[in-house]
């Protein structure tokens, strides 16, 4: 199914979006610009849920709040924004808990947890594989520096990597929940 969208100016400072199914919608340029910036923030936020350098949940929340502001809070009110802010905070808490869970579940020492964090930072500069291998290698080296055996160090590295994966999955689930809640409120 292909839908063509025609942009046509009816009066200065506005444009209309026309499609074969939808009636013409006229919006001021400022609203369109705000919605475009909101969409970019939301996409950057979703990417930030996977890439540790970007603050994913705050960017996603900022995008959704900006979209609500651009529409004068006609569809999304303060209660829903508070719920979205709570989900964003929960995303941050889940991320912290998942990393600690992975390390503790496999019996890692505090040095292994520090090594996993350092490995994550170094791995950011090595691309996607660095993000996966960095925490493993950091936890392994941290555990070896605590004078534990290679088998225990390997388990700590595995725990750090699994904690990272569980945290990323939970953050993505919460991020898409935020987006779904917003879209439901907006479209219904």
mmCIF file with all atom_site columns, N, CA and C in Angstrom, residues 111-160:
data_model
loop_
_atom_site.group_PDB
_atom_site.id
_atom_site.type_symbol
_atom_site.label_atom_id
_atom_site.label_alt_id
_atom_site.label_comp_id
_atom_site.label_asym_id
_atom_site.label_entity_id
_atom_site.label_seq_id
_atom_site.pdbx_PDB_ins_code
_atom_site.Cartn_x
_atom_site.Cartn_y
_atom_site.Cartn_z
_atom_site.occupancy
_atom_site.B_iso_or_equiv
_atom_site.pdbx_formal_charge
_atom_site.auth_seq_id
_atom_site.auth_comp_id
_atom_site.auth_asym_id
_atom_site.auth_atom_id
_atom_site.pdbx_PDB_model_num
ATOM 1   N N  . UNK A 1 111 ? 35.862 -5.996  42.174 1.00 0.00 ? 111 UNK A N  1
ATOM 2   C CA . UNK A 1 111 ? 36.832 -5.653  41.133 1.00 0.00 ? 111 UNK A CA 1
ATOM 3   C C  . UNK A 1 111 ? 36.317 -6.067  39.752 1.00 0.00 ? 111 UNK A C  1
ATOM 4   N N  . UNK A 1 112 ? 35.623 -7.182  39.691 1.00 0.00 ? 112 UNK A N  1
ATOM 5   C CA . UNK A 1 112 ? 35.072 -7.627  38.410 1.00 0.00 ? 112 UNK A CA 1
ATOM 6   C C  . UNK A 1 112 ? 34.005 -6.651  37.932 1.00 0.00 ? 112 UNK A C  1
ATOM 7   N N  . UNK A 1 113 ? 33.174 -6.157  38.853 1.00 0.00 ? 113 UNK A N  1
ATOM 8   C CA . UNK A 1 113 ? 32.148 -5.186  38.470 1.00 0.00 ? 113 UNK A CA 1
ATOM 9   C C  . UNK A 1 113 ? 32.790 -3.893  37.966 1.00 0.00 ? 113 UNK A C  1
ATOM 10  N N  . UNK A 1 114 ? 33.845 -3.442  38.632 1.00 0.00 ? 114 UNK A N  1
ATOM 11  C CA . UNK A 1 114 ? 34.567 -2.254  38.184 1.00 0.00 ? 114 UNK A CA 1
ATOM 12  C C  . UNK A 1 114 ? 35.227 -2.502  36.837 1.00 0.00 ? 114 UNK A C  1
ATOM 13  N N  . UNK A 1 115 ? 35.795 -3.683  36.683 1.00 0.00 ? 115 UNK A N  1
ATOM 14  C CA . UNK A 1 115 ? 36.419 -4.039  35.407 1.00 0.00 ? 115 UNK A CA 1
ATOM 15  C C  . UNK A 1 115 ? 35.408 -4.097  34.274 1.00 0.00 ? 115 UNK A C  1
ATOM 16  N N  . UNK A 1 116 ? 34.212 -4.597  34.567 1.00 0.00 ? 116 UNK A N  1
ATOM 17  C CA . UNK A 1 116 ? 33.165 -4.661  33.537 1.00 0.00 ? 116 UNK A CA 1
ATOM 18  C C  . UNK A 1 116 ? 32.759 -3.255  33.100 1.00 0.00 ? 116 UNK A C  1
ATOM 19  N N  . UNK A 1 117 ? 32.653 -2.340  34.066 1.00 0.00 ? 117 UNK A N  1
ATOM 20  C CA . UNK A 1 117 ? 32.303 -0.954  33.723 1.00 0.00 ? 117 UNK A CA 1
ATOM 21  C C  . UNK A 1 117 ? 33.412 -0.314  32.890 1.00 0.00 ? 117 UNK A C  1
ATOM 22  N N  . UNK A 1 118 ? 34.669 -0.538  33.279 1.00 0.00 ? 118 UNK A N  1
ATOM 23  C CA . UNK A 1 118 ? 35.790 0.004   32.514 1.00 0.00 ? 118 UNK A CA 1
ATOM 24  C C  . UNK A 1 118 ? 35.848 -0.626  31.124 1.00 0.00 ? 118 UNK A C  1
ATOM 25  N N  . UNK A 1 119 ? 35.586 -1.920  31.056 1.00 0.00 ? 119 UNK A N  1
ATOM 26  C CA . UNK A 1 119 ? 35.567 -2.602  29.758 1.00 0.00 ? 119 UNK A CA 1
ATOM 27  C C  . UNK A 1 119 ? 34.467 -2.078  28.858 1.00 0.00 ? 119 UNK A C  1
ATOM 28  N N  . UNK A 1 120 ? 33.338 -1.711  29.448 1.00 0.00 ? 120 UNK A N  1
ATOM 29  C CA . UNK A 1 120 ? 32.237 -1.134  28.675 1.00 0.00 ? 120 UNK A CA 1
ATOM 30  C C  . UNK A 1 120 ? 32.671 0.194   28.064 1.00 0.00 ? 120 UNK A C  1
ATOM 31  N N  . UNK A 1 121 ? 33.343 1.035   28.848 1.00 0.00 ? 121 UNK A N  1
ATOM 32  C CA . UNK A 1 121 ? 33.788 2.332   28.338 1.00 0.00 ? 121 UNK A CA 1
ATOM 33  C C  . UNK A 1 121 ? 34.820 2.174   27.226 1.00 0.00 ? 121 UNK A C  1
ATOM 34  N N  . UNK A 1 122 ? 35.751 1.261   27.397 1.00 0.00 ? 122 UNK A N  1
ATOM 35  C CA . UNK A 1 122 ? 36.752 1.026   26.358 1.00 0.00 ? 122 UNK A CA 1
ATOM 36  C C  . UNK A 1 122 ? 36.081 0.417   25.128 1.00 0.00 ? 122 UNK A C  1
ATOM 37  N N  . UNK A 1 123 ? 35.142 -0.493  25.352 1.00 0.00 ? 123 UNK A N  1
ATOM 38  C CA . UNK A 1 123 ? 34.460 -1.158  24.252 1.00 0.00 ? 123 UNK A CA 1
ATOM 39  C C  . UNK A 1 123 ? 33.635 -0.231  23.387 1.00 0.00 ? 123 UNK A C  1
ATOM 40  N N  . UNK A 1 124 ? 33.200 0.901   23.945 1.00 0.00 ? 124 UNK A N  1
ATOM 41  C CA . UNK A 1 124 ? 32.427 1.864   23.157 1.00 0.00 ? 124 UNK A CA 1
ATOM 42  C C  . UNK A 1 124 ? 33.197 2.367   21.947 1.00 0.00 ? 124 UNK A C  1
ATOM 43  N N  . UNK A 1 125 ? 34.507 2.449   22.082 1.00 0.00 ? 125 UNK A N  1
ATOM 44  C CA . UNK A 1 125 ? 35.329 2.967   20.997 1.00 0.00 ? 125 UNK A CA 1
ATOM 45  C C  . UNK A 1 125 ? 35.705 1.886   19.985 1.00 0.00 ? 125 UNK A C  1
ATOM 46  N N  . UNK A 1 126 ? 35.310 0.647   20.253 1.00 0.00 ? 126 UNK A N  1
ATOM 47  C CA . UNK A 1 126 ? 35.670 -0.465  19.373 1.00 0.00 ? 126 UNK A CA 1
ATOM 48  C C  . UNK A 1 126 ? 34.484 -0.993  18.570 1.00 0.00 ? 126 UNK A C  1
ATOM 49  N N  . UNK A 1 127 ? 33.388 -0.255  18.574 1.00 0.00 ? 127 UNK A N  1
ATOM 50  C CA . UNK A 1 127 ? 32.234 -0.658  17.776 1.00 0.00 ? 127 UNK A CA 1
ATOM 51  C C  . UNK A 1 127 ? 31.317 -1.628  18.515 1.00 0.00 ? 127 UNK A C  1
ATOM 52  N N  . UNK A 1 128 ? 30.380 -2.235  17.771 1.00 0.00 ? 128 UNK A N  1
ATOM 53  C CA . UNK A 1 128 ? 29.383 -3.112  18.401 1.00 0.00 ? 128 UNK A CA 1
ATOM 54  C C  . UNK A 1 128 ? 29.996 -4.312  19.129 1.00 0.00 ? 128 UNK A C  1
ATOM 55  N N  . UNK A 1 129 ? 31.028 -4.896  18.538 1.00 0.00 ? 129 UNK A N  1
ATOM 56  C CA . UNK A 1 129 ? 31.647 -6.039  19.212 1.00 0.00 ? 129 UNK A CA 1
ATOM 57  C C  . UNK A 1 129 ? 32.347 -5.605  20.496 1.00 0.00 ? 129 UNK A C  1
ATOM 58  N N  . UNK A 1 130 ? 32.880 -4.412  20.514 1.00 0.00 ? 130 UNK A N  1
ATOM 59  C CA . UNK A 1 130 ? 33.534 -3.903  21.710 1.00 0.00 ? 130 UNK A CA 1
ATOM 60  C C  . UNK A 1 130 ? 32.571 -3.727  22.865 1.00 0.00 ? 130 UNK A C  1
ATOM 61  N N  . UNK A 1 131 ? 31.309 -3.367  22.540 1.00 0.00 ? 131 UNK A N  1
ATOM 62  C CA . UNK A 1 131 ? 30.305 -3.208  23.585 1.00 0.00 ? 131 UNK A CA 1
ATOM 63  C C  . UNK A 1 131 ? 29.984 -4.545  24.236 1.00 0.00 ? 131 UNK A C  1
ATOM 64  N N  . UNK A 1 132 ? 30.075 -5.626  23.464 1.00 0.00 ? 132 UNK A N  1
ATOM 65  C CA . UNK A 1 132 ? 29.787 -6.966  24.005 1.00 0.00 ? 132 UNK A CA 1
ATOM 66  C C  . UNK A 1 132 ? 31.021 -7.561  24.670 1.00 0.00 ? 132 UNK A C  1
ATOM 67  N N  . UNK A 1 133 ? 32.170 -7.468  23.987 1.00 0.00 ? 133 UNK A N  1
ATOM 68  C CA . UNK A 1 133 ? 33.392 -8.103  24.492 1.00 0.00 ? 133 UNK A CA 1
ATOM 69  C C  . UNK A 1 133 ? 34.023 -7.282  25.618 1.00 0.00 ? 133 UNK A C  1
ATOM 70  N N  . UNK A 1 134 ? 33.879 -5.962  25.591 1.00 0.00 ? 134 UNK A N  1
ATOM 71  C CA . UNK A 1 134 ? 34.503 -5.105  26.596 1.00 0.00 ? 134 UNK A CA 1
ATOM 72  C C  . UNK A 1 134 ? 34.120 -5.438  28.027 1.00 0.00 ? 134 UNK A C  1
ATOM 73  N N  . UNK A 1 135 ? 32.831 -5.538  28.359 1.00 0.00 ? 135 UNK A N  1
ATOM 74  C CA . UNK A 1 135 ? 32.481 -5.898  29.739 1.00 0.00 ? 135 UNK A CA 1
ATOM 75  C C  . UNK A 1 135 ? 32.974 -7.285  30.139 1.00 0.00 ? 135 UNK A C  1
ATOM 76  N N  . UNK A 1 136 ? 32.933 -8.218  29.196 1.00 0.00 ? 136 UNK A N  1
ATOM 77  C CA . UNK A 1 136 ? 33.429 -9.567  29.488 1.00 0.00 ? 136 UNK A CA 1
ATOM 78  C C  . UNK A 1 136 ? 34.913 -9.536  29.828 1.00 0.00 ? 136 UNK A C  1
ATOM 79  N N  . UNK A 1 137 ? 35.691 -8.861  28.968 1.00 0.00 ? 137 UNK A N  1
ATOM 80  C CA . UNK A 1 137 ? 37.139 -8.786  29.192 1.00 0.00 ? 137 UNK A CA 1
ATOM 81  C C  . UNK A 1 137 ? 37.460 -7.995  30.459 1.00 0.00 ? 137 UNK A C  1
ATOM 82  N N  . UNK A 1 138 ? 36.741 -6.923  30.700 1.00 0.00 ? 138 UNK A N  1
ATOM 83  C CA . UNK A 1 138 ? 36.977 -6.139  31.910 1.00 0.00 ? 138 UNK A CA 1
ATOM 84  C C  . UNK A 1 138 ? 36.674 -6.921  33.175 1.00 0.00 ? 138 UNK A C  1
ATOM 85  N N  . UNK A 1 139 ? 35.547 -7.650  33.179 1.00 0.00 ? 139 UNK A N  1
ATOM 86  C CA . UNK A 1 139 ? 35.216 -8.473  34.354 1.00 0.00 ? 139 UNK A CA 1
ATOM 87  C C  . UNK A 1 139 ? 36.230 -9.594  34.528 1.00 0.00 ? 139 UNK A C  1
ATOM 88  N N  . UNK A 1 140 ? 36.665 -10.183 33.433 1.00 0.00 ? 140 UNK A N  1
ATOM 89  C CA . UNK A 1 140 ? 37.666 -11.250 33.495 1.00 0.00 ? 140 UNK A CA 1
ATOM 90  C C  . UNK A 1 140 ? 38.961 -10.725 34.100 1.00 0.00 ? 140 UNK A C  1
ATOM 91  N N  . UNK A 1 141 ? 39.436 -9.590  33.613 1.00 0.00 ? 141 UNK A N  1
ATOM 92  C CA . UNK A 1 141 ? 40.678 -9.015  34.143 1.00 0.00 ? 141 UNK A CA 1
ATOM 93  C C  . UNK A 1 141 ? 40.512 -8.563  35.596 1.00 0.00 ? 141 UNK A C  1
ATOM 94  N N  . UNK A 1 142 ? 39.356 -7.996  35.909 1.00 0.00 ? 142 UNK A N  1
ATOM 95  C CA . UNK A 1 142 ? 39.109 -7.589  37.294 1.00 0.00 ? 142 UNK A CA 1
ATOM 96  C C  . UNK A 1 142 ? 39.094 -8.763  38.242 1.00 0.00 ? 142 UNK A C  1
ATOM 97  N N  . UNK A 1 143 ? 38.516 -9.848  37.820 1.00 0.00 ? 143 UNK A N  1
ATOM 98  C CA . UNK A 1 143 ? 38.454 -11.049 38.660 1.00 0.00 ? 143 UNK A CA 1
ATOM 99  C C  . UNK A 1 143 ? 39.837 -11.683 38.797 1.00 0.00 ? 143 UNK A C  1
ATOM 100 N N  . UNK A 1 144 ? 40.619 -11.661 37.720 1.00 0.00 ? 144 UNK A N  1
ATOM 101 C CA . UNK A 1 144 ? 41.983 -12.183 37.799 1.00 0.00 ? 144 UNK A CA 1
ATOM 102 C C  . UNK A 1 144 ? 42.850 -11.310 38.709 1.00 0.00 ? 144 UNK A C  1
ATOM 103 N N  . UNK A 1 145 ? 42.597 -9.990  38.711 1.00 0.00 ? 145 UNK A N  1
ATOM 104 C CA . UNK A 1 145 ? 43.369 -9.113  39.599 1.00 0.00 ? 145 UNK A CA 1
ATOM 105 C C  . UNK A 1 145 ? 42.996 -9.328  41.064 1.00 0.00 ? 145 UNK A C  1
ATOM 106 N N  . UNK A 1 146 ? 41.835 -9.907  41.320 1.00 0.00 ? 146 UNK A N  1
ATOM 107 C CA . UNK A 1 146 ? 41.436 -10.236 42.693 1.00 0.00 ? 146 UNK A CA 1
ATOM 108 C C  . UNK A 1 146 ? 41.990 -11.601 43.107 1.00 0.00 ? 146 UNK A C  1
ATOM 109 N N  . UNK A 1 147 ? 42.860 -12.145 42.265 1.00 0.00 ? 147 UNK A N  1
ATOM 110 C CA . UNK A 1 147 ? 43.546 -13.417 42.517 1.00 0.00 ? 147 UNK A CA 1
ATOM 111 C C  . UNK A 1 147 ? 42.587 -14.596 42.598 1.00 0.00 ? 147 UNK A C  1
ATOM 112 N N  . UNK A 1 148 ? 41.642 -14.585 41.716 1.00 0.00 ? 148 UNK A N  1
ATOM 113 C CA . UNK A 1 148 ? 40.742 -15.730 41.595 1.00 0.00 ? 148 UNK A CA 1
ATOM 114 C C  . UNK A 1 148 ? 41.193 -16.545 40.392 1.00 0.00 ? 148 UNK A C  1
ATOM 115 N N  . UNK A 1 149 ? 40.718 -17.756 40.312 1.00 0.00 ? 149 UNK A N  1
ATOM 116 C CA . UNK A 1 149 ? 41.113 -18.646 39.215 1.00 0.00 ? 149 UNK A CA 1
ATOM 117 C C  . UNK A 1 149 ? 40.476 -18.234 37.889 1.00 0.00 ? 149 UNK A C  1
ATOM 118 N N  . UNK A 1 150 ? 40.998 -18.839 36.832 1.00 0.00 ? 150 UNK A N  1
ATOM 119 C CA . UNK A 1 150 ? 40.522 -18.528 35.495 1.00 0.00 ? 150 UNK A CA 1
ATOM 120 C C  . UNK A 1 150 ? 39.056 -18.941 35.314 1.00 0.00 ? 150 UNK A C  1
ATOM 121 N N  . UNK A 1 151 ? 38.658 -20.051 35.913 1.00 0.00 ? 151 UNK A N  1
ATOM 122 C CA . UNK A 1 151 ? 37.262 -20.498 35.782 1.00 0.00 ? 151 UNK A CA 1
ATOM 123 C C  . UNK A 1 151 ? 36.313 -19.486 36.441 1.00 0.00 ? 151 UNK A C  1
ATOM 124 N N  . UNK A 1 152 ? 36.661 -19.019 37.643 1.00 0.00 ? 152 UNK A N  1
ATOM 125 C CA . UNK A 1 152 ? 35.833 -18.023 38.331 1.00 0.00 ? 152 UNK A CA 1
ATOM 126 C C  . UNK A 1 152 ? 35.819 -16.707 37.550 1.00 0.00 ? 152 UNK A C  1
ATOM 127 N N  . UNK A 1 153 ? 36.957 -16.335 36.991 1.00 0.00 ? 153 UNK A N  1
ATOM 128 C CA . UNK A 1 153 ? 37.031 -15.105 36.205 1.00 0.00 ? 153 UNK A CA 1
ATOM 129 C C  . UNK A 1 153 ? 36.162 -15.223 34.950 1.00 0.00 ? 153 UNK A C  1
ATOM 130 N N  . UNK A 1 154 ? 36.160 -16.385 34.324 1.00 0.00 ? 154 UNK A N  1
ATOM 131 C CA . UNK A 1 154 ? 35.315 -16.601 33.156 1.00 0.00 ? 154 UNK A CA 1
ATOM 132 C C  . UNK A 1 154 ? 33.842 -16.516 33.500 1.00 0.00 ? 154 UNK A C  1
ATOM 133 N N  . UNK A 1 155 ? 33.446 -17.071 34.655 1.00 0.00 ? 155 UNK A N  1
ATOM 134 C CA . UNK A 1 155 ? 32.045 -16.971 35.094 1.00 0.00 ? 155 UNK A CA 1
ATOM 135 C C  . UNK A 1 155 ? 31.661 -15.517 35.368 1.00 0.00 ? 155 UNK A C  1
ATOM 136 N N  . UNK A 1 156 ? 32.569 -14.751 35.957 1.00 0.00 ? 156 UNK A N  1
ATOM 137 C CA . UNK A 1 156 ? 32.291 -13.338 36.212 1.00 0.00 ? 156 UNK A CA 1
ATOM 138 C C  . UNK A 1 156 ? 32.111 -12.577 34.899 1.00 0.00 ? 156 UNK A C  1
ATOM 139 N N  . UNK A 1 157 ? 32.947 -12.873 33.922 1.00 0.00 ? 157 UNK A N  1
ATOM 140 C CA . UNK A 1 157 ? 32.810 -12.233 32.614 1.00 0.00 ? 157 UNK A CA 1
ATOM 141 C C  . UNK A 1 157 ? 31.500 -12.601 31.939 1.00 0.00 ? 157 UNK A C  1
ATOM 142 N N  . UNK A 1 158 ? 31.123 -13.861 32.055 1.00 0.00 ? 158 UNK A N  1
ATOM 143 C CA . UNK A 1 158 ? 29.847 -14.296 31.497 1.00 0.00 ? 158 UNK A CA 1
ATOM 144 C C  . UNK A 1 158 ? 28.684 -13.608 32.206 1.00 0.00 ? 158 UNK A C  1
ATOM 145 N N  . UNK A 1 159 ? 28.780 -13.490 33.525 1.00 0.00 ? 159 UNK A N  1
ATOM 146 C CA . UNK A 1 159 ? 27.733 -12.816 34.292 1.00 0.00 ? 159 UNK A CA 1
ATOM 147 C C  . UNK A 1 159 ? 27.587 -11.353 33.904 1.00 0.00 ? 159 UNK A C  1
ATOM 148 N N  . UNK A 1 160 ? 28.720 -10.679 33.702 1.00 0.00 ? 160 UNK A N  1
ATOM 149 C CA . UNK A 1 160 ? 28.670 -9.268  33.296 1.00 0.00 ? 160 UNK A CA 1
ATOM 150 C C  . UNK A 1 160 ? 28.036 -9.133  31.920 1.00 0.00 ? 160 UNK A C  1
#
